[in-house]
Structure formats: C-alpha cells, structure tokens
Amino acid sequence: MVAVADPPYLRIVSDLRRRIASGGLRPGERVPSTRQIAAEWGVALATAARALATLAQDGDVRAVPRVGTVVAEATPPEPSQAPRRRDQRPAGDRPGLARRPARSPRATSKDELELSRDRIVRTAIAIADAEGLAAVSMRRVAMELGVATMSLYRHVPSKDDLVFLMSDTVFGEVDLPEPPPAGWRAQLEALARVQWAACKKHPWVARTISLTRPMPVPNGMAHTEYAMRAVDGLGLDPVTMVRIAITLAGHLQAIAVNLESDVEAEQETGLTSDEWMESQDATLAAIMSSGRFPMLARLAELPDLELDLDVLFEFGLSLLLDGVEALIEGRT
C-alpha cells in the first residue's frame, strides 16, 4: 500500500501549529504572511493563503487591522459533559421513546442567525486592513465569522459586490467638510485631506478607485459632487469641473496605492520604510560614486530630505491646486 502525503497546505498548518505549541510563536505575535509562507515552503500564494485560512477557521490565528495575522489567545477548554449512567440509553434506544432527528448545526448556528450584510462587509474590511485586499475572499470572510461560505451569498451576491460594499462603506464614513470652508481652494484641500486620512486608515481602498472604469459607489460619488461644487460658479464648464475632480482623485490614488504595498513590505521584512532605506545605504553609495547620476548624488548631501508619503501627497496637492488656480484665472 502506498501512503498518500498530506496536501502542502496541511503540512504548513502542522508546522505553524508546532511553532505555536512550542512557544516559537506566542499569542499576539505575527505569523508569517502569505508571501513569506510561499517563499519559505516553496508553494503558490493560493496554497499559502489556504493554510492561513485553515488556521483562522480553527481559531489558531486571527486578523488584526494594520498589524496582520497574529496568533490567537488561548481559550479554556469547554467543560466535558457529565458521564452517562450505565443504564442511561439514548432516547431512541429506550422502549416507547422515538429518537429525535438530529438538527443541522448549520441551521442552529448563532453566528449564522445573526449574520448580516453589515457584519460581512465590516469583517472583510478588517481582513483587508490587516492583510491587504488580496487576502479577502468569500471563504476567508466566512471562516472569520464562523459560518458556511454559502451563507454569505444570501447577503452578498459575489466577491465583486463585496468589494463594492467595502469601498462604499469606507467612503461613507468620511466626514465631508460641512459647512465647507470659504474659497474653492480651501474646500478642495479639506476634501483631499479627509480622503487621504481615509486611505491611511484603510490602505487597500485606493486599489478600488478606477479613473477609466469607476464603480457607481454612491458614497464615493458624493466626494466627486463635493469637488465639482467647490469650483462651480468660477467660469468653468461641467466637463472641466469633473476633470478637476478626477485629477485630484488620480493624485490621491497614485500616492495612496503605496500605502498598502508599504504595509505588506513591512509585514514581510519586519523593516519600516526608514529602516529599509538604511539597509540600502551601501548599495546606493556605490551607485552614486560611479558618477552616472550627479543630480541624484547631490541628494545625499541634504540631511533633511523627506520623501515619505505624507510629504509627497502634500507637495503634489499644492502643485495641482496651483494649476487649477491658473486655469480659473485664465478662464476669467
């Protein structure tokens, strides 16, 4: 007889459980990310994701927003049932008493009875905040909620619909500056900054923004309406006004998409952006000393150089608004 080897994802699950049991991974500590698992065990990303999903389903790990997947706290075992007396037989085995049909656990699950679209969406948002949008799937959300995957489809038809609802929820939680500040420029600045704050809280949301195939997200459309209203009455036609709103959204997206990749990189390497840059000092010094990049080499002489995402966002926003101001002045 030939023994059948366990599927790769189960071997990964067993290895990680051994680490947890031995204390190598303690409660609250981050477990390897999907990409780290794929690299360490030499498996596909889908296999790595399935291993993490299995651990989450069994309660070994849990997702923590902006941190990642961590080892779950140990829970005390449930008290065992009282031993049955030797002469105590099940009802169906006693004369005159019929055995009741077993009720389906799925039908009596408290989690499923309390399931709602809002719970599903907010669970998906928590997963995306912790691990990125790629980690969100109907199966993973169901595992986090402790319900059958098919039960989700009664509330959310598909993964695309789920992402739509996630995006709409995030944009709906943004407090648009009302009443608006005086002046079109102050209004656009205020709008852009609350949007930037939302992207920092939910790094994945920038990936849901499309300039060519925008989703009809009502709460997102409210942001476009706000931007157009800010420049209304300044001699601009509606097409120009919506292009201004789209251009500002494009700047937000261009900077914000780096938020999610930065979070993922920090999870995988354990290094912040500053620490990673410091690790590249020797390589950069060698390149700059070649003389090929004299302009870039001058940057090494600037001790106060800041290129973090907040600075780049504010710099680009200022340039864009200067351009809008020149456009308005030209039209008037």
Short mmCIF file of C-alpha atoms in Angstrom, two decimals:
data_model
loop_
_atom_site.label_atom_id
_atom_site.label_comp_id
_atom_site.label_asym_id
_atom_site.label_seq_id
_atom_site.Cartn_x
_atom_site.Cartn_y
_atom_site.Cartn_z
CA MET A 1 0.00 0.00 0.00
CA VAL A 2 1.30 3.45 -0.92
CA ALA A 3 0.90 6.17 1.68
CA VAL A 4 -0.71 9.37 0.46
CA ALA A 5 1.14 12.51 1.50
CA ASP A 6 -0.77 15.34 3.13
CA PRO A 7 -1.60 18.28 0.86
CA PRO A 8 1.07 21.03 1.06
CA TYR A 9 -1.22 23.43 2.88
CA LEU A 10 -1.82 20.89 5.66
CA ARG A 11 1.92 20.42 6.13
CA ILE A 12 2.25 24.18 6.52
CA VAL A 13 -0.63 24.21 9.01
CA SER A 14 1.06 21.44 11.03
CA ASP A 15 4.42 23.23 11.03
CA LEU A 16 2.90 26.51 12.20
CA ARG A 17 0.88 24.74 14.89
CA ARG A 18 4.08 23.11 16.17
CA ARG A 19 5.69 26.55 16.38
CA ILE A 20 2.71 27.86 18.32
CA ALA A 21 2.63 24.85 20.66
CA SER A 22 6.37 25.08 21.36
CA GLY A 23 6.23 28.79 22.11
CA GLY A 24 8.10 29.79 18.98
CA LEU A 25 5.06 31.86 18.08
CA ARG A 26 3.28 33.30 21.11
CA PRO A 27 -0.24 34.74 21.40
CA GLY A 28 -0.38 38.17 19.79
CA GLU A 29 2.77 37.62 17.72
CA ARG A 30 2.52 37.98 13.96
CA VAL A 31 2.64 34.77 11.96
CA PRO A 32 4.36 34.62 8.55
CA SER A 33 2.47 36.45 5.81
CA THR A 34 1.12 34.75 2.70
CA ARG A 35 4.19 35.74 0.70
CA GLN A 36 6.58 34.68 3.45
CA ILE A 37 4.91 31.27 3.65
CA ALA A 38 5.07 30.90 -0.13
CA ALA A 39 8.80 31.67 -0.07
CA GLU A 40 9.66 29.55 2.99
CA TRP A 41 7.74 26.44 1.96
CA GLY A 42 8.12 26.87 -1.80
CA VAL A 43 4.39 26.85 -2.52
CA ALA A 44 1.99 29.01 -4.51
CA LEU A 45 0.36 32.05 -2.92
CA ALA A 46 -3.01 30.32 -3.09
CA THR A 47 -1.66 27.39 -1.06
CA ALA A 48 -0.19 29.76 1.50
CA ALA A 49 -3.48 31.63 1.75
CA ARG A 50 -5.36 28.36 2.24
CA ALA A 51 -3.04 27.42 5.11
CA LEU A 52 -3.67 30.72 6.88
CA ALA A 53 -7.40 30.43 6.24
CA THR A 54 -7.41 26.94 7.80
CA LEU A 55 -5.62 28.22 10.89
CA ALA A 56 -8.08 31.11 11.12
CA GLN A 57 -11.05 28.78 10.76
CA ASP A 58 -9.76 26.60 13.60
CA GLY A 59 -9.14 29.62 15.83
CA ASP A 60 -5.34 29.33 15.87
CA VAL A 61 -4.81 32.77 14.37
CA ARG A 62 -6.81 35.95 13.85
CA ALA A 63 -6.56 39.06 11.68
CA VAL A 64 -5.67 42.35 13.37
CA PRO A 65 -6.14 45.57 11.33
CA ARG A 66 -2.89 47.31 10.34
CA VAL A 67 -0.87 44.54 12.04
CA GLY A 68 -1.51 41.33 10.14
CA THR A 69 -2.41 37.81 11.14
CA VAL A 70 -1.39 37.00 14.71
CA VAL A 71 -1.53 34.00 17.00
CA ALA A 72 -4.89 33.92 18.76
CA GLU A 73 -5.14 33.95 22.52
CA ALA A 74 -5.60 30.53 24.07
CA THR A 75 -9.16 29.79 25.17
CA PRO A 76 -10.00 27.47 28.09
CA PRO A 77 -11.49 24.13 27.04
CA GLU A 78 -15.21 23.69 27.36
CA PRO A 79 -16.29 21.59 30.36
CA SER A 80 -16.91 18.00 29.40
CA GLN A 81 -20.37 16.53 29.60
CA ALA A 82 -21.31 14.57 32.68
CA PRO A 83 -20.69 10.83 32.22
CA ARG A 84 -23.75 8.85 31.23
CA ARG A 85 -25.03 6.31 33.72
CA ARG A 86 -24.51 2.77 32.58
CA ASP A 87 -28.25 2.20 32.31
CA GLN A 88 -28.94 5.57 30.65
CA ARG A 89 -29.52 4.90 26.99
CA PRO A 90 -30.28 7.46 24.29
CA ALA A 91 -33.99 8.21 23.94
CA GLY A 92 -34.17 6.38 20.64
CA ASP A 93 -32.90 3.19 22.27
CA ARG A 94 -35.42 3.20 25.09
CA PRO A 95 -38.75 1.46 24.58
CA GLY A 96 -41.63 3.75 23.78
CA LEU A 97 -39.45 6.82 23.03
CA ALA A 98 -38.62 7.79 19.48
CA ARG A 99 -35.23 9.25 18.64
CA ARG A 100 -35.48 12.88 17.58
CA PRO A 101 -33.83 13.64 14.26
CA ALA A 102 -30.52 15.42 14.69
CA ARG A 103 -30.79 19.11 13.96
CA SER A 104 -28.33 20.55 11.50
CA PRO A 105 -25.63 22.62 13.26
CA ARG A 106 -25.76 24.99 10.31
CA ALA A 107 -29.44 25.66 10.88
CA THR A 108 -28.98 26.43 14.58
CA SER A 109 -25.68 28.33 14.37
CA LYS A 110 -26.00 31.54 16.36
CA ASP A 111 -23.39 33.18 14.11
CA GLU A 112 -25.44 32.42 11.02
CA LEU A 113 -28.66 33.53 12.63
CA GLU A 114 -27.03 36.85 13.48
CA LEU A 115 -25.34 37.16 10.09
CA SER A 116 -26.00 40.40 8.23
CA ARG A 117 -24.58 42.24 5.25
CA ASP A 118 -23.04 44.82 7.56
CA ARG A 119 -21.19 42.15 9.59
CA ILE A 120 -19.89 40.56 6.41
CA VAL A 121 -18.67 43.86 4.99
CA ARG A 122 -17.01 45.00 8.21
CA THR A 123 -15.29 41.64 8.65
CA ALA A 124 -13.95 41.91 5.09
CA ILE A 125 -12.73 45.45 5.81
CA ALA A 126 -10.89 44.22 8.91
CA ILE A 127 -9.18 41.49 6.88
CA ALA A 128 -8.19 43.97 4.16
CA ASP A 129 -6.88 46.46 6.72
CA ALA A 130 -4.70 43.78 8.30
CA GLU A 131 -3.52 41.80 5.28
CA GLY A 132 -4.46 43.68 2.11
CA LEU A 133 -7.31 43.38 -0.35
CA ALA A 134 -5.84 40.23 -1.91
CA ALA A 135 -6.50 38.35 1.34
CA VAL A 136 -10.24 38.98 1.11
CA SER A 137 -12.35 36.16 -0.26
CA MET A 138 -15.83 34.89 0.48
CA ARG A 139 -14.31 31.76 2.03
CA ARG A 140 -11.93 33.74 4.24
CA VAL A 141 -14.70 36.05 5.46
CA ALA A 142 -16.91 33.05 6.25
CA MET A 143 -14.09 31.47 8.24
CA GLU A 144 -13.59 34.65 10.27
CA LEU A 145 -17.33 34.72 11.01
CA GLY A 146 -17.50 31.01 11.77
CA VAL A 147 -20.19 30.30 9.19
CA ALA A 148 -20.54 28.30 5.98
CA THR A 149 -19.32 30.12 2.88
CA MET A 150 -22.62 29.66 1.06
CA SER A 151 -24.47 31.51 3.84
CA LEU A 152 -22.69 34.72 2.80
CA TYR A 153 -24.24 34.64 -0.67
CA ARG A 154 -27.68 35.21 0.82
CA HIS A 155 -26.48 38.69 1.78
CA VAL A 156 -23.72 39.48 -0.77
CA PRO A 157 -24.01 38.00 -4.28
CA SER A 158 -20.30 37.91 -5.18
CA LYS A 159 -16.75 38.96 -4.32
CA ASP A 160 -17.09 41.97 -6.65
CA ASP A 161 -20.21 43.05 -4.80
CA LEU A 162 -18.37 42.66 -1.52
CA VAL A 163 -15.52 44.93 -2.66
CA PHE A 164 -18.11 47.43 -3.90
CA LEU A 165 -19.79 47.47 -0.48
CA MET A 166 -16.45 47.71 1.32
CA SER A 167 -15.47 50.76 -0.72
CA ASP A 168 -18.88 52.38 -0.29
CA THR A 169 -18.72 51.83 3.47
CA VAL A 170 -15.27 53.39 3.79
CA PHE A 171 -16.16 56.46 1.72
CA GLY A 172 -19.42 56.77 3.61
CA GLU A 173 -17.54 57.01 6.90
CA VAL A 174 -15.57 60.04 5.69
CA ASP A 175 -16.93 63.24 7.16
CA LEU A 176 -17.02 65.65 4.25
CA PRO A 177 -16.14 69.20 5.37
CA GLU A 178 -19.57 70.69 6.07
CA PRO A 179 -20.16 73.52 6.13
CA PRO A 180 -17.40 73.94 3.55
CA PRO A 181 -14.59 76.39 4.29
CA ALA A 182 -14.52 79.69 2.43
CA GLY A 183 -13.00 79.59 -1.04
CA TRP A 184 -12.70 76.87 -3.65
CA ARG A 185 -9.06 76.09 -2.85
CA ALA A 186 -9.67 75.60 0.86
CA GLN A 187 -12.59 73.30 0.03
CA LEU A 188 -10.54 71.10 -2.30
CA GLU A 189 -7.69 70.97 0.21
CA ALA A 190 -10.06 69.95 3.01
CA LEU A 191 -11.66 67.28 0.81
CA ALA A 192 -8.30 65.85 -0.29
CA ARG A 193 -7.01 65.65 3.27
CA VAL A 194 -10.00 63.77 4.68
CA GLN A 195 -9.72 61.38 1.74
CA TRP A 196 -6.01 60.91 2.45
CA ALA A 197 -6.79 60.16 6.09
CA ALA A 198 -9.30 57.51 4.99
CA CYS A 199 -6.70 55.90 2.72
CA LYS A 200 -4.18 55.80 5.57
CA LYS A 201 -6.75 54.09 7.79
CA HIS A 202 -7.71 51.65 5.01
CA PRO A 203 -4.60 51.29 2.77
CA TRP A 204 -6.37 48.94 0.34
CA VAL A 205 -9.15 51.35 -0.64
CA ALA A 206 -7.01 53.16 -3.22
CA ARG A 207 -6.97 49.97 -5.28
CA THR A 208 -10.74 50.14 -5.64
CA ILE A 209 -10.57 53.56 -7.34
CA SER A 210 -10.62 53.48 -11.15
CA LEU A 211 -10.40 56.54 -13.37
CA THR A 212 -11.47 54.69 -16.52
CA ARG A 213 -13.99 52.20 -15.08
CA PRO A 214 -15.29 53.84 -11.92
CA MET A 215 -17.67 51.85 -9.75
CA PRO A 216 -21.02 53.59 -9.17
CA VAL A 217 -20.35 53.89 -5.45
CA PRO A 218 -22.89 56.39 -4.05
CA ASN A 219 -20.71 57.49 -1.15
CA GLY A 220 -17.74 57.87 -3.48
CA MET A 221 -19.83 59.87 -5.93
CA ALA A 222 -20.62 62.27 -3.08
CA HIS A 223 -16.90 63.13 -2.99
CA THR A 224 -16.89 63.94 -6.71
CA GLU A 225 -20.01 66.05 -6.25
CA TYR A 226 -18.31 67.95 -3.42
CA ALA A 227 -15.23 68.68 -5.57
CA MET A 228 -17.34 69.89 -8.51
CA ARG A 229 -19.42 72.09 -6.24
CA ALA A 230 -16.22 73.69 -4.90
CA VAL A 231 -15.28 75.05 -8.34
CA ASP A 232 -18.81 75.80 -9.52
CA GLY A 233 -19.57 79.40 -10.47
CA LEU A 234 -15.97 80.17 -11.46
CA GLY A 235 -16.50 80.24 -15.20
CA LEU A 236 -15.75 76.54 -15.74
CA ASP A 237 -17.95 74.20 -17.77
CA PRO A 238 -19.16 70.91 -16.20
CA VAL A 239 -16.65 68.81 -18.16
CA THR A 240 -13.73 70.86 -16.85
CA MET A 241 -15.11 70.70 -13.32
CA VAL A 242 -15.39 66.91 -13.35
CA ARG A 243 -11.89 66.64 -14.86
CA ILE A 244 -10.55 68.66 -11.93
CA ALA A 245 -12.29 66.27 -9.52
CA ILE A 246 -10.91 63.23 -11.37
CA THR A 247 -7.38 64.67 -11.50
CA LEU A 248 -7.40 65.22 -7.74
CA ALA A 249 -8.69 61.68 -7.23
CA GLY A 250 -5.92 60.41 -9.50
CA HIS A 251 -3.27 62.15 -7.39
CA LEU A 252 -4.75 60.65 -4.23
CA GLN A 253 -4.73 57.17 -5.76
CA ALA A 254 -1.20 57.47 -7.16
CA ILE A 255 0.25 58.16 -3.72
CA ALA A 256 -2.17 56.04 -1.68
CA VAL A 257 -1.57 52.77 -3.56
CA ASN A 258 1.88 52.80 -1.97
CA LEU A 259 0.32 52.65 1.49
CA GLU A 260 -0.84 49.05 1.07
CA SER A 261 2.40 47.88 -0.52
CA ASP A 262 4.35 49.56 2.29
CA VAL A 263 2.26 47.77 4.93
CA GLU A 264 2.76 44.44 3.14
CA ALA A 265 6.51 45.03 2.80
CA GLU A 266 6.84 45.85 6.50
CA GLN A 267 4.92 42.69 7.40
CA GLU A 268 7.15 40.56 5.19
CA THR A 269 10.53 42.09 6.05
CA GLY A 270 9.93 43.41 9.57
CA LEU A 271 11.53 46.70 8.47
CA THR A 272 9.94 50.13 8.36
CA SER A 273 10.49 52.28 5.28
CA ASP A 274 13.25 54.22 7.04
CA GLU A 275 14.94 51.03 8.22
CA TRP A 276 14.76 49.56 4.73
CA MET A 277 16.33 52.69 3.24
CA GLU A 278 19.14 52.49 5.78
CA SER A 279 19.77 48.88 4.75
CA GLN A 280 20.31 50.12 1.18
CA ASP A 281 22.90 52.77 2.12
CA ALA A 282 25.93 50.78 0.99
CA THR A 283 24.35 49.86 -2.36
CA LEU A 284 23.22 53.43 -3.04
CA ALA A 285 26.64 54.82 -2.09
CA ALA A 286 28.32 52.52 -4.58
CA ILE A 287 25.92 53.57 -7.36
CA MET A 288 26.24 57.27 -6.61
CA SER A 289 30.04 57.13 -6.52
CA SER A 290 30.05 55.90 -10.12
CA GLY A 291 29.36 59.43 -11.35
CA ARG A 292 26.47 58.37 -13.57
CA PHE A 293 23.85 60.23 -11.53
CA PRO A 294 25.27 63.60 -10.43
CA MET A 295 21.85 65.13 -9.76
CA LEU A 296 20.74 62.26 -7.54
CA ALA A 297 24.14 62.22 -5.82
CA ARG A 298 23.50 65.76 -4.61
CA LEU A 299 20.56 64.47 -2.57
CA ALA A 300 22.95 62.57 -0.30
CA GLU A 301 24.27 65.94 0.89
CA LEU A 302 20.83 67.02 2.15
CA PRO A 303 20.35 65.86 5.76
CA ASP A 304 16.70 67.00 5.96
CA LEU A 305 15.44 65.32 2.79
CA GLU A 306 11.96 63.87 3.34
CA LEU A 307 10.30 61.66 0.76
CA ASP A 308 7.64 59.98 2.87
CA LEU A 309 4.14 59.60 1.50
CA ASP A 310 2.62 62.42 3.56
CA VAL A 311 5.15 64.89 2.18
CA LEU A 312 4.69 63.68 -1.39
CA PHE A 313 0.90 63.90 -1.06
CA GLU A 314 1.01 67.49 0.19
CA PHE A 315 3.58 68.53 -2.42
CA GLY A 316 1.54 67.08 -5.29
CA LEU A 317 -1.70 68.54 -3.93
CA SER A 318 -0.16 72.01 -3.82
CA LEU A 319 1.07 71.72 -7.41
CA LEU A 320 -2.31 70.55 -8.65
CA LEU A 321 -4.18 73.35 -6.92
CA ASP A 322 -1.73 75.88 -8.34
CA GLY A 323 -2.60 74.51 -11.76
CA VAL A 324 -6.33 74.75 -11.07
CA GLU A 325 -5.85 78.34 -9.93
CA ALA A 326 -4.04 79.21 -13.18
CA LEU A 327 -6.84 77.54 -15.16
CA ILE A 328 -9.52 79.53 -13.34
CA GLU A 329 -7.66 82.80 -13.79
CA GLY A 330 -7.28 82.06 -17.48
CA ARG A 331 -10.99 81.43 -17.89
CA THR A 332 -12.00 84.59 -16.04
#
